[in-house]
PDB file of C-alpha atoms in Angstrom:
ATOM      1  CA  UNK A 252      -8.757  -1.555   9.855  1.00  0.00           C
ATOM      2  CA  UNK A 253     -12.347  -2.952   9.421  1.00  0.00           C
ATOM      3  CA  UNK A 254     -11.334  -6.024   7.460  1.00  0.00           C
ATOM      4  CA  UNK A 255      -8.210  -7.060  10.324  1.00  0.00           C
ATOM      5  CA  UNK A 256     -11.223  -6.602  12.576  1.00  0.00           C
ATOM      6  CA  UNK A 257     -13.694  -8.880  10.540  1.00  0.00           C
ATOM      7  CA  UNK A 258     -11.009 -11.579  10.297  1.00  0.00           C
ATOM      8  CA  UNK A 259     -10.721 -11.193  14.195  1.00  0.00           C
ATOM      9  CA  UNK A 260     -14.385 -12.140  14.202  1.00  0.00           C
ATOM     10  CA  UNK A 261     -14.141 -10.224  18.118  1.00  0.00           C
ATOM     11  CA  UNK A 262     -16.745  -6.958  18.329  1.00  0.00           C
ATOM     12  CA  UNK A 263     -17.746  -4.401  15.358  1.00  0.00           C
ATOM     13  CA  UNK A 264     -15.137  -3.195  13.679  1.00  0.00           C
ATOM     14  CA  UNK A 265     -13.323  -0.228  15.688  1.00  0.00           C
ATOM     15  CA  UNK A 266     -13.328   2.185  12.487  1.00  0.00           C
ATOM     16  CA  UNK A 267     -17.677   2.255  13.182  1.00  0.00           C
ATOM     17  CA  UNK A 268     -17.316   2.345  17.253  1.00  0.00           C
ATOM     18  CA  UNK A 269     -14.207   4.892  17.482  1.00  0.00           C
ATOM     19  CA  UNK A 270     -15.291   8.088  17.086  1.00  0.00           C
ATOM     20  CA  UNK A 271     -11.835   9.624  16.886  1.00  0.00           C
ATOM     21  CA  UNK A 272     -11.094   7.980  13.386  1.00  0.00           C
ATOM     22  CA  UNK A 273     -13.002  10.116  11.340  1.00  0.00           C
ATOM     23  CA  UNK A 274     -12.028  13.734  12.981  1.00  0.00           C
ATOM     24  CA  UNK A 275      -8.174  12.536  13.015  1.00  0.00           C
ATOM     25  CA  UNK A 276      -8.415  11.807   9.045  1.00  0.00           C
ATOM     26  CA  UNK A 277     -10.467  15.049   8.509  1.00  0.00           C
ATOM     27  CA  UNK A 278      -7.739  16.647   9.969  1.00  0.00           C
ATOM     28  CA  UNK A 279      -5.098  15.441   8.277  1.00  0.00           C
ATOM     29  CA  UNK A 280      -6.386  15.937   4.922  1.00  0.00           C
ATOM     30  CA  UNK A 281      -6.980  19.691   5.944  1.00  0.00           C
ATOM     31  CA  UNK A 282      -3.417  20.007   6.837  1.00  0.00           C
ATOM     32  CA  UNK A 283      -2.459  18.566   4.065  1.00  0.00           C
ATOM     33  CA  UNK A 284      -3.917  21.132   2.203  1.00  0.00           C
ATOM     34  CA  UNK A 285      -3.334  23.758   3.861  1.00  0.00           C
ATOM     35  CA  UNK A 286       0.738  23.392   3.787  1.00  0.00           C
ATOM     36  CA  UNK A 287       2.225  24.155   0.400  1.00  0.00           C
ATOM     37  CA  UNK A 288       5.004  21.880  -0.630  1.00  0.00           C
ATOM     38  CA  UNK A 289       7.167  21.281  -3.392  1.00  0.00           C
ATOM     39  CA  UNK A 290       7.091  18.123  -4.739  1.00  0.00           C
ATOM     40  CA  UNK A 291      10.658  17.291  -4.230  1.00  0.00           C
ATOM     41  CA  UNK A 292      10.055  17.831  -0.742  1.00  0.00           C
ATOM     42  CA  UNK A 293       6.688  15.860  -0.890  1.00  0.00           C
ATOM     43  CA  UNK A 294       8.188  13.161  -2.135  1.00  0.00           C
ATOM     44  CA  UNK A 295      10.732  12.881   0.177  1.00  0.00           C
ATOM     45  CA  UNK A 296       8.418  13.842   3.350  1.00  0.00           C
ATOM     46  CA  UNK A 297       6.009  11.276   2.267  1.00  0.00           C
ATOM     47  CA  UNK A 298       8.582   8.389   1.485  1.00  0.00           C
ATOM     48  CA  UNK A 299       9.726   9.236   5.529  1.00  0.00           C
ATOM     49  CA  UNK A 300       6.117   9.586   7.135  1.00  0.00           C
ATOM     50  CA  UNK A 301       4.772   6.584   4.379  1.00  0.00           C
ATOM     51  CA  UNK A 302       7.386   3.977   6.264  1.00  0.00           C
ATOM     52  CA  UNK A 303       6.770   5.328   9.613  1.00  0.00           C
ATOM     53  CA  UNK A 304       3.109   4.874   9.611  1.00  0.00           C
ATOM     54  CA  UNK A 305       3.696   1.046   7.358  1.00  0.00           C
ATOM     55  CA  UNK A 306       5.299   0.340  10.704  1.00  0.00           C
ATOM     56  CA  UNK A 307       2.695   1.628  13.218  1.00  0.00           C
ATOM     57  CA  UNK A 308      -0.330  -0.240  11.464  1.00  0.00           C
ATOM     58  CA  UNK A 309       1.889  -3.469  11.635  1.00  0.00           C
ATOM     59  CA  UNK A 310       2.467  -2.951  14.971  1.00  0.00           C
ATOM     60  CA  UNK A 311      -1.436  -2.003  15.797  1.00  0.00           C
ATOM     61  CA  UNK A 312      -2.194  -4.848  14.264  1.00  0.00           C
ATOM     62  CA  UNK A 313       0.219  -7.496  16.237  1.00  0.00           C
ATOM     63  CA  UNK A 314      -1.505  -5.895  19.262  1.00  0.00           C
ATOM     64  CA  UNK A 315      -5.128  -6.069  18.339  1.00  0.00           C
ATOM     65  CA  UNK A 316      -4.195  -9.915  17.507  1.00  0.00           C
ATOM     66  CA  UNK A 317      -2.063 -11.256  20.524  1.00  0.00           C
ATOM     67  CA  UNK A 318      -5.151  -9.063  22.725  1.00  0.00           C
ATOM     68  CA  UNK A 319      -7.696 -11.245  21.527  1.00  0.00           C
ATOM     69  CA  UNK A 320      -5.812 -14.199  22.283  1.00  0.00           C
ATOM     70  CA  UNK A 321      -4.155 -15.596  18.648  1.00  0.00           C
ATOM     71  CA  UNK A 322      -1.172 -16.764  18.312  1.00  0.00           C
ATOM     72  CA  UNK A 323       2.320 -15.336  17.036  1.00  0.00           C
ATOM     73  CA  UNK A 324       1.127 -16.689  12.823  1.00  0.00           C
ATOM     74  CA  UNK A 325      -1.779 -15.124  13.072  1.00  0.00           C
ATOM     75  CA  UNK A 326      -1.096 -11.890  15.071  1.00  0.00           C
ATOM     76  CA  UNK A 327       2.309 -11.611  12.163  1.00  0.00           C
ATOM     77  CA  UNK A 328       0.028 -11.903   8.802  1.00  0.00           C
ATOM     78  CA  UNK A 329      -2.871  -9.713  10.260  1.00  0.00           C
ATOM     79  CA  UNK A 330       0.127  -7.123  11.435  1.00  0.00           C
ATOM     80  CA  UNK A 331       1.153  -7.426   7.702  1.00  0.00           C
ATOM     81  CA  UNK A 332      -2.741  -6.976   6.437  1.00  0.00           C
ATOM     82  CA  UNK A 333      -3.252  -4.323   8.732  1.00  0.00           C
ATOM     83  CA  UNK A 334      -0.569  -1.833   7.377  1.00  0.00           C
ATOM     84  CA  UNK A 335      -0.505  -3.082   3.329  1.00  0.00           C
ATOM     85  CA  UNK A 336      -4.243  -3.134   3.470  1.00  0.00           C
ATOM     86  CA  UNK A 337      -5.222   0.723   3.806  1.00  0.00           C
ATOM     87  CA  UNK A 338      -2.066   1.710   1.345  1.00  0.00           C
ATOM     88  CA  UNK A 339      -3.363  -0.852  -1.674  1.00  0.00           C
ATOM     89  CA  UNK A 340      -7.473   0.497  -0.979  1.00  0.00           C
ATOM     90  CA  UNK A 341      -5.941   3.731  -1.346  1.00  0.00           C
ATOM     91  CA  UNK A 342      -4.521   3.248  -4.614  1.00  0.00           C
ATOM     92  CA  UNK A 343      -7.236   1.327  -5.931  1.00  0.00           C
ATOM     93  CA  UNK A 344      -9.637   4.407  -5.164  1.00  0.00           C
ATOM     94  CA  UNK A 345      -6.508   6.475  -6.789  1.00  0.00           C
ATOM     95  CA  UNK A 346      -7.010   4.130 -10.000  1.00  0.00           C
ATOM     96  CA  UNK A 347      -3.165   3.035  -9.302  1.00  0.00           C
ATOM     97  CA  UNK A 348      -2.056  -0.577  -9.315  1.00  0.00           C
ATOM     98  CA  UNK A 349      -1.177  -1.185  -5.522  1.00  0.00           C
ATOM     99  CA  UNK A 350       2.079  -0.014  -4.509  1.00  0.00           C
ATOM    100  CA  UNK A 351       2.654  -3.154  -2.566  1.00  0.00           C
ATOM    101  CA  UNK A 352       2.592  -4.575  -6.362  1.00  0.00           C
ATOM    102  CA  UNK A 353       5.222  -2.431  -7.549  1.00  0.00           C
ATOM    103  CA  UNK A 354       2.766   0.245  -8.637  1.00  0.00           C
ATOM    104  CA  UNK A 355       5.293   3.200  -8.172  1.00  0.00           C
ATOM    105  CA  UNK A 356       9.194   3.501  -7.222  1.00  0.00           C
ATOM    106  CA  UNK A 357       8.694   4.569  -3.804  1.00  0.00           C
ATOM    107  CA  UNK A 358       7.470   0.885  -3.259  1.00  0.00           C
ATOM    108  CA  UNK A 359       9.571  -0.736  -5.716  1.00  0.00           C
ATOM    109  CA  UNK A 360      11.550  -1.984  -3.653  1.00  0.00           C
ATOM    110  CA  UNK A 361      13.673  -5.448  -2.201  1.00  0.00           C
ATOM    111  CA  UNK A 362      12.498  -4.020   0.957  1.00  0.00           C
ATOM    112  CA  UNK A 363       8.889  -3.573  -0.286  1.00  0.00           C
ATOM    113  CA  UNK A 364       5.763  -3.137   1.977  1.00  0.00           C
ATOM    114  CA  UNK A 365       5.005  -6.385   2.524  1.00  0.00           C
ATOM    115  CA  UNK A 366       8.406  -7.648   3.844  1.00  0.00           C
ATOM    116  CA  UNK A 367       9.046  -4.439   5.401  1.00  0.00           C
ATOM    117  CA  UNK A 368       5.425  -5.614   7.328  1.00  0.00           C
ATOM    118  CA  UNK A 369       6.388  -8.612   8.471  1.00  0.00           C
ATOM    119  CA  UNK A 370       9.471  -7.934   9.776  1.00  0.00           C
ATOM    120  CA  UNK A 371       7.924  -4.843  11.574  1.00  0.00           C
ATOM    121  CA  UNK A 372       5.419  -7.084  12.637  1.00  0.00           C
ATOM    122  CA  UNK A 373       7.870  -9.962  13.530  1.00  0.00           C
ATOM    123  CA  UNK A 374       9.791  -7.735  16.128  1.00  0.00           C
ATOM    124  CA  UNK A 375       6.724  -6.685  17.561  1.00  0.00           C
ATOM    125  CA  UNK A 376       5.540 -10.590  18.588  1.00  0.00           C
ATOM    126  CA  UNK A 377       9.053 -11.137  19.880  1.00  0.00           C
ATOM    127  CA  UNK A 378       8.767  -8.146  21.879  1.00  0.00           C
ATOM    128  CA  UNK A 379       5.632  -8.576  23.342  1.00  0.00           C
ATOM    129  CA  UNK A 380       6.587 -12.280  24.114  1.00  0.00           C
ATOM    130  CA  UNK A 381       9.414 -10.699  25.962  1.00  0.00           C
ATOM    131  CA  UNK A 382       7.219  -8.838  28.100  1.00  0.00           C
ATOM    132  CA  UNK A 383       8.816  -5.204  26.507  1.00  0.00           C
ATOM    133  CA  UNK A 384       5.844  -4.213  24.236  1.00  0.00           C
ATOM    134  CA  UNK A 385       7.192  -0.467  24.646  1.00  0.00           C
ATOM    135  CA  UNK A 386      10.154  -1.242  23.095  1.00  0.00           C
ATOM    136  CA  UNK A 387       8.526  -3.415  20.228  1.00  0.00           C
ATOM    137  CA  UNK A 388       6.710  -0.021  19.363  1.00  0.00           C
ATOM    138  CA  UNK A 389       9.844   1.957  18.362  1.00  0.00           C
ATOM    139  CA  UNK A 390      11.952  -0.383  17.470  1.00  0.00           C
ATOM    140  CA  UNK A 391       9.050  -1.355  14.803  1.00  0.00           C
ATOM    141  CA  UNK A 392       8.831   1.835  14.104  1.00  0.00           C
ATOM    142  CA  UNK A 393      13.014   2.711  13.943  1.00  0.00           C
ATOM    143  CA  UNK A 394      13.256  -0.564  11.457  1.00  0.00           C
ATOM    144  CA  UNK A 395      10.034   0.405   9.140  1.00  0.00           C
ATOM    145  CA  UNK A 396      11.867   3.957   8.410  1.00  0.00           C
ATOM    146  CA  UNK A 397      15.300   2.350   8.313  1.00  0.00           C
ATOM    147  CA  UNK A 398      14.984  -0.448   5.947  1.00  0.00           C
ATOM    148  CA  UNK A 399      12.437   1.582   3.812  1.00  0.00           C
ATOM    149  CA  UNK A 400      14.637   5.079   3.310  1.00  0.00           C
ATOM    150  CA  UNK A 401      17.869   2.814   2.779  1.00  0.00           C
ATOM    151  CA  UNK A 402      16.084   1.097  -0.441  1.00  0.00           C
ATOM    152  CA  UNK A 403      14.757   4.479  -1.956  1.00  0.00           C
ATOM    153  CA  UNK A 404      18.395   5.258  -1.072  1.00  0.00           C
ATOM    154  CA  UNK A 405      19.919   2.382  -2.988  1.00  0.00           C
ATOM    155  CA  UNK A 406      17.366   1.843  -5.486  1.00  0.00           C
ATOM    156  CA  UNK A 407      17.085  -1.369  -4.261  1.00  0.00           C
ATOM    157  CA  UNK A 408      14.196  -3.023  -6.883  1.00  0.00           C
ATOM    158  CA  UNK A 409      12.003  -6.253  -6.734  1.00  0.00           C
ATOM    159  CA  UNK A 410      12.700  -8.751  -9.743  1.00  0.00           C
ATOM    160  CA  UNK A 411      10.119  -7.793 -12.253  1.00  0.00           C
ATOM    161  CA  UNK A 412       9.709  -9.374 -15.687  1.00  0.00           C
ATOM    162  CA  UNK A 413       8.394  -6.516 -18.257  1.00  0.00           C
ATOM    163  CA  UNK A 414       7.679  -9.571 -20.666  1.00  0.00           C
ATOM    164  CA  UNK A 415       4.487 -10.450 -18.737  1.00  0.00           C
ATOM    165  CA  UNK A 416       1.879 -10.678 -20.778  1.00  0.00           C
ATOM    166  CA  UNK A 417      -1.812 -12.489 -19.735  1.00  0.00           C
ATOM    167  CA  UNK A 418      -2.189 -16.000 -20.995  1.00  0.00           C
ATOM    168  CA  UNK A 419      -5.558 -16.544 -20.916  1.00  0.00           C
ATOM    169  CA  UNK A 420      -7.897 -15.167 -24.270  1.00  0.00           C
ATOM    170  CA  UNK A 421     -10.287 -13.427 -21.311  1.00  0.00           C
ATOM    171  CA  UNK A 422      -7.238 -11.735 -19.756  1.00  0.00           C
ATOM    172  CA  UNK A 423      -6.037 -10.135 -22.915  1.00  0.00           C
ATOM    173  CA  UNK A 424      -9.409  -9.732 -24.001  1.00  0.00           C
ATOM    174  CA  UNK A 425     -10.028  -7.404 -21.122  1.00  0.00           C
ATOM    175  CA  UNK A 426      -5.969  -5.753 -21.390  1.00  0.00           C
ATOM    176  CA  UNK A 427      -7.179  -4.461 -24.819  1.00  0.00           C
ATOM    177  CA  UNK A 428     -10.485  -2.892 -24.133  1.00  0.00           C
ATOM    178  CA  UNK A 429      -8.753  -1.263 -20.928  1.00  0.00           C
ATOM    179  CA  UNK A 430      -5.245   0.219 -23.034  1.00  0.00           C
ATOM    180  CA  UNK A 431      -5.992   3.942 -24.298  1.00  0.00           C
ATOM    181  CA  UNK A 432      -3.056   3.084 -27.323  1.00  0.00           C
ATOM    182  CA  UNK A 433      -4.689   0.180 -28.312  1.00  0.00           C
ATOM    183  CA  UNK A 434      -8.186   1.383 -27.754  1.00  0.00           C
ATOM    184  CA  UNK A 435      -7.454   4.805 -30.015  1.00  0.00           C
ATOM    185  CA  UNK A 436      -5.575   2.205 -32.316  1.00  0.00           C
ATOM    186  CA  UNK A 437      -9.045   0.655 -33.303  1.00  0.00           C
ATOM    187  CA  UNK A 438     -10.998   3.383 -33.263  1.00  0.00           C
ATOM    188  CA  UNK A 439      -9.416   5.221 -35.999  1.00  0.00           C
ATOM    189  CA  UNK A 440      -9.178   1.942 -37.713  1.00  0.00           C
ATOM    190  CA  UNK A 441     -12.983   1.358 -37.834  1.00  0.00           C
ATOM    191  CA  UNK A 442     -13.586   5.494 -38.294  1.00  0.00           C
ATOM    192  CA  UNK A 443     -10.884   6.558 -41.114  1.00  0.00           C
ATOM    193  CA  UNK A 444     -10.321   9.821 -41.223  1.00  0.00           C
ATOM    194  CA  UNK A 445     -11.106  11.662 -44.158  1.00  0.00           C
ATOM    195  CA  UNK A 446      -8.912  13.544 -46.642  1.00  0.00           C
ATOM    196  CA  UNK A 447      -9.877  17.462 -46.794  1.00  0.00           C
ATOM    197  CA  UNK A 448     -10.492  17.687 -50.638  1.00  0.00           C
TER     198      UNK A 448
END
């Protein structure tokens, strides 16, 4: 991930110097659609793959860390970066509030992205320390998929509070000119329809 990378300050970022990045997304997106699936299936597939690869860019990113010499801190919260990061870009290019903010119920979760991160990441540092990388790999991996299919399991949700509203004039300002009801509210308001006669 270019901006783990940045914050490493340590070479160009490997997304510009690995050629293999671009081919290995290429290809994924033509498998993707080539393979016709339901979206029941979908949506279970991707909740299993989704967790699985939360926990290998946590993982990628304790290693990239502790190999340019940080510490356990910093090699945890860039591991935590480096697999929320590429999931909240992709949402923003989606036009989606980031799952990792509760933007959709496969993240909506006590276990969400974030925590399920860290904790990936957390295992990995202790492993490493221990001198057992390998095993810091799957059992990063074994925890990402457990903890997140046992809270789309359980339903398990993050406190929320649907009476959020912004406080600042600027805020709302902005909320209104960005809400289709409120927008379509005001323009019929200003342009009354007319009455066939």
């Amino acid at each position: 991930m270019p901006f783990r990378d940045v914050l490493l300050q340590h070479g160009t970022p490997v997304a510009l110097t690995d050629y293999a990045y671009l081919p290995t997304a290429v290809a994924g997106a033509v498998v993707v659609f080539l393979i016709k699936l339901s979206e029941e299936s979908w949506s279970r597939l991707f909740t299993a793959l989704d967790a699985a690869v939360i926990g290998f860019w946590a993982i990628t990113g304790v290693n990239k860390t502790l190999a340019v010499g940080s510490g356990w801190l910093p090699a945890v919260l860039l591991g935590t970066v480096t697999a929320v990061g590429g999931g909240a870009l992709r949402d923003v290019v989606l036009g989606r509030v980031p799952a990792v903010f509760g933007g959709n119920g496969l993240y909506a979760t006590a276990t969400a992205t974030a925590t399920v991160a860290v904790a990936v990441a957390g295992v990995t540092v202790i492993c490493v320390y221990l001198g057992v990388p390998g095993i810091g790999v799957g059992l990063g991996v074994a925890l990402a998929l457990a903890f997140r299919l046992t809270a789309v399991r359980f339903g398990w949700n993050l406190p929320n509070s649907p009476d959020w509203q912004p406080r600042s004039k600027v805020a709302a300002t902005q909320r209104r000119r960005t809400d289709p009801a409120d927008r379509n509210g005001k323009e019929e308001q200003s342009h009354p329809r007319k009455e066939p006669s």
